[in-house]
Coordinates of C-alpha atoms in Angstrom, one line a residue:
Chain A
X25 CA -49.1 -28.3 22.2
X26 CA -46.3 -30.8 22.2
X27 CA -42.8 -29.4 24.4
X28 CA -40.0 -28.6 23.4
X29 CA -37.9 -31.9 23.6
X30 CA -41.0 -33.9 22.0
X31 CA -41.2 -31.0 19.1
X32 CA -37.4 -32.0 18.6
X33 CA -37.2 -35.5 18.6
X34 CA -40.7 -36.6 16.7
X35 CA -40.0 -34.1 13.3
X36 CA -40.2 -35.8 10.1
X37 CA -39.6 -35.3 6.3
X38 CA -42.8 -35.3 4.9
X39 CA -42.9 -36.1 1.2
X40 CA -46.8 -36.1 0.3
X41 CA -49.1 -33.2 1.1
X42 CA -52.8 -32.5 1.5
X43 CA -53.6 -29.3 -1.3
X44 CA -55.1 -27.4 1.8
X45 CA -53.8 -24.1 2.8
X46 CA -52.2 -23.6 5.8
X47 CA -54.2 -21.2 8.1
X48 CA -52.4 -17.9 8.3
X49 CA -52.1 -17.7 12.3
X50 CA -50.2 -21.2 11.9
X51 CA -47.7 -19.6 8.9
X52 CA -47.4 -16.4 11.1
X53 CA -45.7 -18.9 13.7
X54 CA -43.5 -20.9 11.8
X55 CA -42.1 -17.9 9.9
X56 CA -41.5 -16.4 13.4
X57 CA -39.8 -19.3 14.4
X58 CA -37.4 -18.9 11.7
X59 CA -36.9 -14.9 12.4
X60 CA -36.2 -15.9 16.1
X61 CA -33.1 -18.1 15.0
X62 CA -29.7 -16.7 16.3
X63 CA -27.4 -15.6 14.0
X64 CA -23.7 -14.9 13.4
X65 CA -23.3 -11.6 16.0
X66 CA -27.0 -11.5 16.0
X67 CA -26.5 -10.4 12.0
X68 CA -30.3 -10.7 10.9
X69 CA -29.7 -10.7 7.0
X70 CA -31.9 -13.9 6.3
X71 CA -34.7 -13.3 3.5
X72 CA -37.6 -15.5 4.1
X73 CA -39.2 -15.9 0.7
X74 CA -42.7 -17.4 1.5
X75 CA -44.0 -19.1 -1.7
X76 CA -48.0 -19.9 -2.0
X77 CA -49.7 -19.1 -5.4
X78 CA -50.0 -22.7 -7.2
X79 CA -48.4 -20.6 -10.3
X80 CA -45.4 -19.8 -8.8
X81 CA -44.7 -23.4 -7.4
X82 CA -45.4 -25.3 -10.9
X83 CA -43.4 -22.5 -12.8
X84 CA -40.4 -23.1 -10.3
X85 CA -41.1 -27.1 -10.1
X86 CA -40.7 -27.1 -14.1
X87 CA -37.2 -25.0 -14.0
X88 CA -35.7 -27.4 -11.0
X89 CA -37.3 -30.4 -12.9
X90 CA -35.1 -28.4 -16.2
X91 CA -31.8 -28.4 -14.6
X92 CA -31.7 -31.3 -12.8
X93 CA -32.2 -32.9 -16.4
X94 CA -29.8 -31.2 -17.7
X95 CA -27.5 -32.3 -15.2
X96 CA -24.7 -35.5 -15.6
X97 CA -24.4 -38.0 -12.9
X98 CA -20.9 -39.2 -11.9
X99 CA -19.2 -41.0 -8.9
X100 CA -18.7 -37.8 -6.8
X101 CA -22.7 -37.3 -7.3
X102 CA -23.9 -36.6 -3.9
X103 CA -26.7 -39.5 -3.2
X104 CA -29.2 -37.1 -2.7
X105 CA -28.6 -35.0 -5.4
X106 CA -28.1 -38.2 -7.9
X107 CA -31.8 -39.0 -7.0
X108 CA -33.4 -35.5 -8.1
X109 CA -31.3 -35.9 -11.5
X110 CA -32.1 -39.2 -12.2
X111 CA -36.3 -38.4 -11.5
X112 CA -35.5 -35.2 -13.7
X113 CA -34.8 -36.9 -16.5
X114 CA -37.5 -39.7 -15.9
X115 CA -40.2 -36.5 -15.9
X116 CA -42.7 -35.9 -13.6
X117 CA -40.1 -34.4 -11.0
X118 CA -41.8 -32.3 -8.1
X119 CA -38.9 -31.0 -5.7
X120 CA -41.8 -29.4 -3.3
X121 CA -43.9 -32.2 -3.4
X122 CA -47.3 -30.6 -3.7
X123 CA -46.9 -29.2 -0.3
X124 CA -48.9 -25.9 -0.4
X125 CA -46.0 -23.3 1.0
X126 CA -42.5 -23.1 0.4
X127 CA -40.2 -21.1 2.5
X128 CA -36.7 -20.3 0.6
X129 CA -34.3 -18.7 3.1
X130 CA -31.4 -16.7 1.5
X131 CA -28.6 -14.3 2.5
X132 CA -26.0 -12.2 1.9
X133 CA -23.7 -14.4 -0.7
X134 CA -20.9 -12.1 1.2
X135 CA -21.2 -13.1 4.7
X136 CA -18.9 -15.8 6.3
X137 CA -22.3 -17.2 8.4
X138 CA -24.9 -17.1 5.3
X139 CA -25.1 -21.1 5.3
X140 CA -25.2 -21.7 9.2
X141 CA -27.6 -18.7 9.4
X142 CA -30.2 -20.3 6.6
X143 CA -30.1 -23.4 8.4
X144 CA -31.0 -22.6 12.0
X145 CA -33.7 -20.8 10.7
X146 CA -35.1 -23.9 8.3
X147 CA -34.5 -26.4 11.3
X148 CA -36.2 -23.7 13.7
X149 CA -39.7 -23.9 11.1
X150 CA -39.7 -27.4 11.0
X151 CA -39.8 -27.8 14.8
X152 CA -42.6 -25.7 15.2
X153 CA -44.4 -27.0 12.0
X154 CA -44.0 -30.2 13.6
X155 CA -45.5 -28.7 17.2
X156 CA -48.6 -27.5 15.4
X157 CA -49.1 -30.9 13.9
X158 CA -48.1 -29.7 10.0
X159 CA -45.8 -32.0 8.1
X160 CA -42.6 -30.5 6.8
X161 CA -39.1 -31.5 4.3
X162 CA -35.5 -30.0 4.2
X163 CA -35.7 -28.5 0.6
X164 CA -31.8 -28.5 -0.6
X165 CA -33.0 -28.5 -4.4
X166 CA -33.0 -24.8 -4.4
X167 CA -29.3 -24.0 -2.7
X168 CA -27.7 -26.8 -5.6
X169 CA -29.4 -25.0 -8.2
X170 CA -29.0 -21.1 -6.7
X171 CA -26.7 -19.9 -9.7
X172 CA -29.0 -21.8 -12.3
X173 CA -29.2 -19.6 -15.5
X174 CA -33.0 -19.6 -15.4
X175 CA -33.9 -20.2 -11.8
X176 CA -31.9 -17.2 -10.3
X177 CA -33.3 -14.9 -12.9
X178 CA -37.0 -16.0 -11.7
X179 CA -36.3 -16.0 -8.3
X180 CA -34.9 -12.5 -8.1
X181 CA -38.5 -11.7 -10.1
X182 CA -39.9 -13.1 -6.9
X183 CA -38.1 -10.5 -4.5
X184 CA -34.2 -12.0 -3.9
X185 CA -32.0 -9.5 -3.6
X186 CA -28.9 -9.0 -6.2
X187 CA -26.3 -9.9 -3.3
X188 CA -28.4 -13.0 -2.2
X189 CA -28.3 -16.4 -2.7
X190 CA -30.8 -19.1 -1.3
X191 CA -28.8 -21.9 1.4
X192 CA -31.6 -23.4 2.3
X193 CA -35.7 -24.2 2.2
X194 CA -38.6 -26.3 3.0
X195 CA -42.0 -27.0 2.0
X196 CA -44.6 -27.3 5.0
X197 CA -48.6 -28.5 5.1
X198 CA -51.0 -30.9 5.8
X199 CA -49.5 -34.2 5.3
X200 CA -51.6 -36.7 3.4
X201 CA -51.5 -40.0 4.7
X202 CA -51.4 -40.2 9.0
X203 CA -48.1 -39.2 10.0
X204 CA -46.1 -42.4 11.5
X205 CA -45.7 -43.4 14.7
X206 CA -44.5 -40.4 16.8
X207 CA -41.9 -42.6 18.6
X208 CA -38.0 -41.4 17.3
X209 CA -36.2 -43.9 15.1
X210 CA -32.7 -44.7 16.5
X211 CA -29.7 -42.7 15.1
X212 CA -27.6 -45.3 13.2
X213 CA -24.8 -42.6 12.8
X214 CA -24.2 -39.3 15.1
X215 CA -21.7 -40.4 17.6
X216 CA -20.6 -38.9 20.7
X217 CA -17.5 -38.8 22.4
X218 CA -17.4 -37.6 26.0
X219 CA -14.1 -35.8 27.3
Chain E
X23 CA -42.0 -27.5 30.8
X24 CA -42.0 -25.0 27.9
X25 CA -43.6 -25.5 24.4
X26 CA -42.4 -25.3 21.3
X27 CA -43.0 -22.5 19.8
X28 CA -41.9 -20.7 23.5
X29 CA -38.5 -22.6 24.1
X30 CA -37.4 -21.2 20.0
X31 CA -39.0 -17.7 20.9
X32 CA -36.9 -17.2 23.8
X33 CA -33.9 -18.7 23.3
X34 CA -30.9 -16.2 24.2
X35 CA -27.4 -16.0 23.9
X36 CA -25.9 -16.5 27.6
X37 CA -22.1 -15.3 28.2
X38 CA -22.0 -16.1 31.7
X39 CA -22.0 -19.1 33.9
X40 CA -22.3 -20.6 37.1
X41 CA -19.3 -22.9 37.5
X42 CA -22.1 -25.8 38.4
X43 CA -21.8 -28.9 36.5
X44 CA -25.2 -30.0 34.2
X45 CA -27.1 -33.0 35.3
X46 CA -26.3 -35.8 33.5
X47 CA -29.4 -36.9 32.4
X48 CA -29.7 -33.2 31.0
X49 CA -26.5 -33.2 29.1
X50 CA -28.1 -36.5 27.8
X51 CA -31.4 -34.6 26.6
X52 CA -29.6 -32.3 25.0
X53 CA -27.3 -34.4 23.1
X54 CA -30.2 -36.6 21.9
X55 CA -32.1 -33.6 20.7
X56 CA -28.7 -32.5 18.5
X57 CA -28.4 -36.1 17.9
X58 CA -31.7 -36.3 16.1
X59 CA -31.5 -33.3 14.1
X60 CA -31.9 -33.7 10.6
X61 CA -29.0 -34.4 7.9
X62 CA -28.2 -34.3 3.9
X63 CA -30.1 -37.7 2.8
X64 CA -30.3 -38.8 6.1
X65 CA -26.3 -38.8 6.4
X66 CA -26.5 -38.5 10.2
X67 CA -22.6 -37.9 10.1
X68 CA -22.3 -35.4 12.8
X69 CA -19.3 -35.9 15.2
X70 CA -20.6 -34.6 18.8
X71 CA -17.0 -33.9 20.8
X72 CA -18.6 -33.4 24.7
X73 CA -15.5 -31.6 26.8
X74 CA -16.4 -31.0 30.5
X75 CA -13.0 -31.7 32.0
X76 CA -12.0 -28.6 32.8
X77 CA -8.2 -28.9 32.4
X78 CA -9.0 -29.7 28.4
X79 CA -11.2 -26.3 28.2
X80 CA -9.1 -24.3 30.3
X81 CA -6.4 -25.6 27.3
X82 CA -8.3 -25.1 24.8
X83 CA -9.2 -21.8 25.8
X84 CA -5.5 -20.6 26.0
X85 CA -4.7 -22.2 22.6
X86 CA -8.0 -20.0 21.1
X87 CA -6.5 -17.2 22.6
X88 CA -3.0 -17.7 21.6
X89 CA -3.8 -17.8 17.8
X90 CA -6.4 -15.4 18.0
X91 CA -3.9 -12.4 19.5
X92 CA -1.1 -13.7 16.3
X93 CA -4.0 -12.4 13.6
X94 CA -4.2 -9.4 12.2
X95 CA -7.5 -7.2 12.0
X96 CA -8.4 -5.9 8.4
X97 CA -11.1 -3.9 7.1
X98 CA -12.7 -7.0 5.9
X99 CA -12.4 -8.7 9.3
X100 CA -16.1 -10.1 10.3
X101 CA -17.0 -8.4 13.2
X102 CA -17.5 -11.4 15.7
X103 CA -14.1 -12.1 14.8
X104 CA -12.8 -9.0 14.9
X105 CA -13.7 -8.9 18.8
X106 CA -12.1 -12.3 19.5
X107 CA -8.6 -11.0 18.1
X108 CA -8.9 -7.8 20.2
X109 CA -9.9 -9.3 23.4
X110 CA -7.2 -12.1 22.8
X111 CA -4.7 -9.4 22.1
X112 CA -5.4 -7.7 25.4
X113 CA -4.9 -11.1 27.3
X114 CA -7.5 -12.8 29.7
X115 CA -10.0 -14.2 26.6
X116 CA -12.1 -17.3 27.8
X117 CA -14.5 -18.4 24.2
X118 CA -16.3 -20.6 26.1
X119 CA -17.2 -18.1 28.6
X120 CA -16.5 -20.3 31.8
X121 CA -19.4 -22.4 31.2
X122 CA -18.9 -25.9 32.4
X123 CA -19.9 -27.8 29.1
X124 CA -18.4 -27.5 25.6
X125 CA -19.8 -29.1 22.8
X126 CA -17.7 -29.3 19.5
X127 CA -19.4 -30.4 16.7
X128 CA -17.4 -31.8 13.3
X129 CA -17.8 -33.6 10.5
X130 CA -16.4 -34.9 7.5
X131 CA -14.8 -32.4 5.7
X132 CA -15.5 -33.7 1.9
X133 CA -19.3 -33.9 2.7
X134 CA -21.5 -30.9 1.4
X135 CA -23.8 -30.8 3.7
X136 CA -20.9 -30.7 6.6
X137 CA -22.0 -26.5 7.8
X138 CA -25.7 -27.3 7.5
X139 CA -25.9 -30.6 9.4
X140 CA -23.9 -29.3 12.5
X141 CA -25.7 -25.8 12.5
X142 CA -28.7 -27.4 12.9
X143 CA -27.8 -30.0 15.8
X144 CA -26.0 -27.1 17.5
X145 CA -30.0 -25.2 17.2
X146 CA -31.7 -28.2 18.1
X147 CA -29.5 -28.0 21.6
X148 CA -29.9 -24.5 22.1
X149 CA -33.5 -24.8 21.8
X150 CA -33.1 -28.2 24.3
X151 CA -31.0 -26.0 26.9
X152 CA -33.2 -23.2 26.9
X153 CA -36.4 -25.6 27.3
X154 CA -34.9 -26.9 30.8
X155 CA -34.3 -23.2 31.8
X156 CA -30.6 -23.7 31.3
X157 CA -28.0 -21.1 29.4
X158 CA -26.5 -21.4 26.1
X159 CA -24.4 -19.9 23.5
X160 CA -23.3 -21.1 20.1
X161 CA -19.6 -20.8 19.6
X162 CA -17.9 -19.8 16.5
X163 CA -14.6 -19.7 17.3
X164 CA -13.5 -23.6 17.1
X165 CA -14.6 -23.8 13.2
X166 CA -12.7 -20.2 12.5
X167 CA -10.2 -22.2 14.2
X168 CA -10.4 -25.6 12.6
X169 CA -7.6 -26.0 10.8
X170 CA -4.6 -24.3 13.4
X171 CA -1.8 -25.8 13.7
X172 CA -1.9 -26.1 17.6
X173 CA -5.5 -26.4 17.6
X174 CA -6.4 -28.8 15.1
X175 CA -3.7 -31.7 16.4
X176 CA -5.0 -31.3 20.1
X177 CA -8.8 -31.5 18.7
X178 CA -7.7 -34.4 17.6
X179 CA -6.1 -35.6 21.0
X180 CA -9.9 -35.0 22.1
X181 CA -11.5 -37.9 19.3
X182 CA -11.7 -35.7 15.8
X183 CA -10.9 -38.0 13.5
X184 CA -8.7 -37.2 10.3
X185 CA -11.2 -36.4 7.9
X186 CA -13.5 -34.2 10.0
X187 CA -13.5 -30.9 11.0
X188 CA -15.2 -28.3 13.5
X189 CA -18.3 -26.3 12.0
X190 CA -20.1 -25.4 14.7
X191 CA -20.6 -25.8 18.5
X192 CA -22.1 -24.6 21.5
X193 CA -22.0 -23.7 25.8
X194 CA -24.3 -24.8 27.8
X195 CA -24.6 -24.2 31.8
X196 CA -26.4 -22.4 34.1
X197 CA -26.7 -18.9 33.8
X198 CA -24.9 -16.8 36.7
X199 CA -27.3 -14.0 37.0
X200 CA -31.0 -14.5 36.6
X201 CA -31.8 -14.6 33.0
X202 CA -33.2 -11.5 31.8
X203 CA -37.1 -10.9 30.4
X204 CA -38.3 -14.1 28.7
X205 CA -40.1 -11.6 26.4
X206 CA -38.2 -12.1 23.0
X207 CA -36.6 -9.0 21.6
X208 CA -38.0 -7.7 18.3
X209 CA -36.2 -8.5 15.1
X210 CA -34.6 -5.8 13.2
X211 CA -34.0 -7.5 10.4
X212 CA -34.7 -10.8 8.5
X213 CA -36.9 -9.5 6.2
X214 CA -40.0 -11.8 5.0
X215 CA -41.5 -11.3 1.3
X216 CA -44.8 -13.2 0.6
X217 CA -45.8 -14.5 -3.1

């Protein structure tokens, strides 16, 4: 198993998935991962929603697909979010992209650390996805859409909580095509400054 | 050097240092792992603000103080925050807990993706620090603090630039007593729900 440091600096959004299931020792780990994230004075109120049954993933892919369609486009679009409208209304649209499992992380809509909380644990699951040699994505599709008419209706079905809201996701599996080299691309942005 | 999976599972929260300074090729692996850390569409806009002079965080540390004892506690007060004020109001209140390295990280404050992005860079070194048996902590008190007027002109004396701000940020140091059992402490929340 790859360290720590390697773990870090080799992940990769993965965008195309093998169908196979993830074995449930290797799911047991990453969710771990994600409950071992610190959190604002050691709070604990994330809610891992671990998605699986095909059903459940094409009923939700067809309600993000629905709003994003819905959606208008203009100049203060955020880039990323201007890409899933404009594939929305194209048709065809899967925000998990056929990975097999999707983890949506929520929390208390109420608490100052909700977003920061969500995150550490997502980044925490995709390092050790990455150390056990599973592809993995960021999902933000879910936290833009968390007040949707339709989509915080179903996911509440699923087991969210009436005070939650989701802040952040991913999709993790077997990724299709031989992952790239393993050698970090340079950071064109991120600066440092040393005091 | 530890794995993965065991440099996230035993990550702890360290609140007191040896006044030795890091290595600087270990500052340097933990600013690379934070530096490659994922972001919204690959925005890689993180600001990384490293302070080890200790004049500036002795400063700093007086300034923290000095505007947490002028707040006032209400029932709503979050209860991290809540023990800042108190300790500041008694006098003696060091947020970075002596530790020789401070590491602010900002970004711009119109981007949506600004508390995520810096969340996870501020894991990504945690998990770095803790995987070359060092001590870290992630500090909360610069982004309560953001936008003070004593704080927010002298951060930017230190390199923040106009349009960012502080979200997240973190200690890093040796640990002055021997760090306690590596075994990691049972979670007592963050539930998991399975579909």
């Amino acid at each position: 198993m790859m360290n720590a440091l390697q773990a870090i600096m080799t992940r990769r959004s993965t965008r195309s998935y093998k169908s196979d299931a993830l074995e449930p020792e290797k799911l047991q780990q990453i969710i771990d991962a994600g409950r071992y994230a610190p959190s604002g004075g050691n709070n604990q109120s994330c809610h891992f929603i671990v998605v699986q049954k095909p059903e459940v993933l094409a009923k939700l892919a067809k309600m993000v697909e629905n709003a994003f369609a819905k959606m208008e486009i203009t100049p203060e679009t955020y880039s990323s979010l201007k890409m899933s409208i404009q594939l929305s209304k194209k048709g065809g649209y899967v925000f998990h992209y056929n990975a097999p499992v999707l983890i949506i992380v929520a929390n208390k809509q109420n608490y100052g650390n909700n977003m920061a909380d969500c995150a550490v644990a997502v980044e925490n699951m995709l390092i050790a996805a990455n150390s056990l040699d599973l592809g993995s994505c960021w999902i933000n599709q879910l936290n833009w859409l968390t007040e949707d008419e339709n989509i915080l209706p179903y996911l509440r079905e699923l087991g969210l909580k009436d005070d939650e809201r989701v802040y952040a996701s991913l999709v993790v599996g077997y990724a299709k095509s031989d992952l790239p080299s393993r050698e970090p691309l340079p950071r064109k942005g991120n600066e440092v400054t040393f005091v």
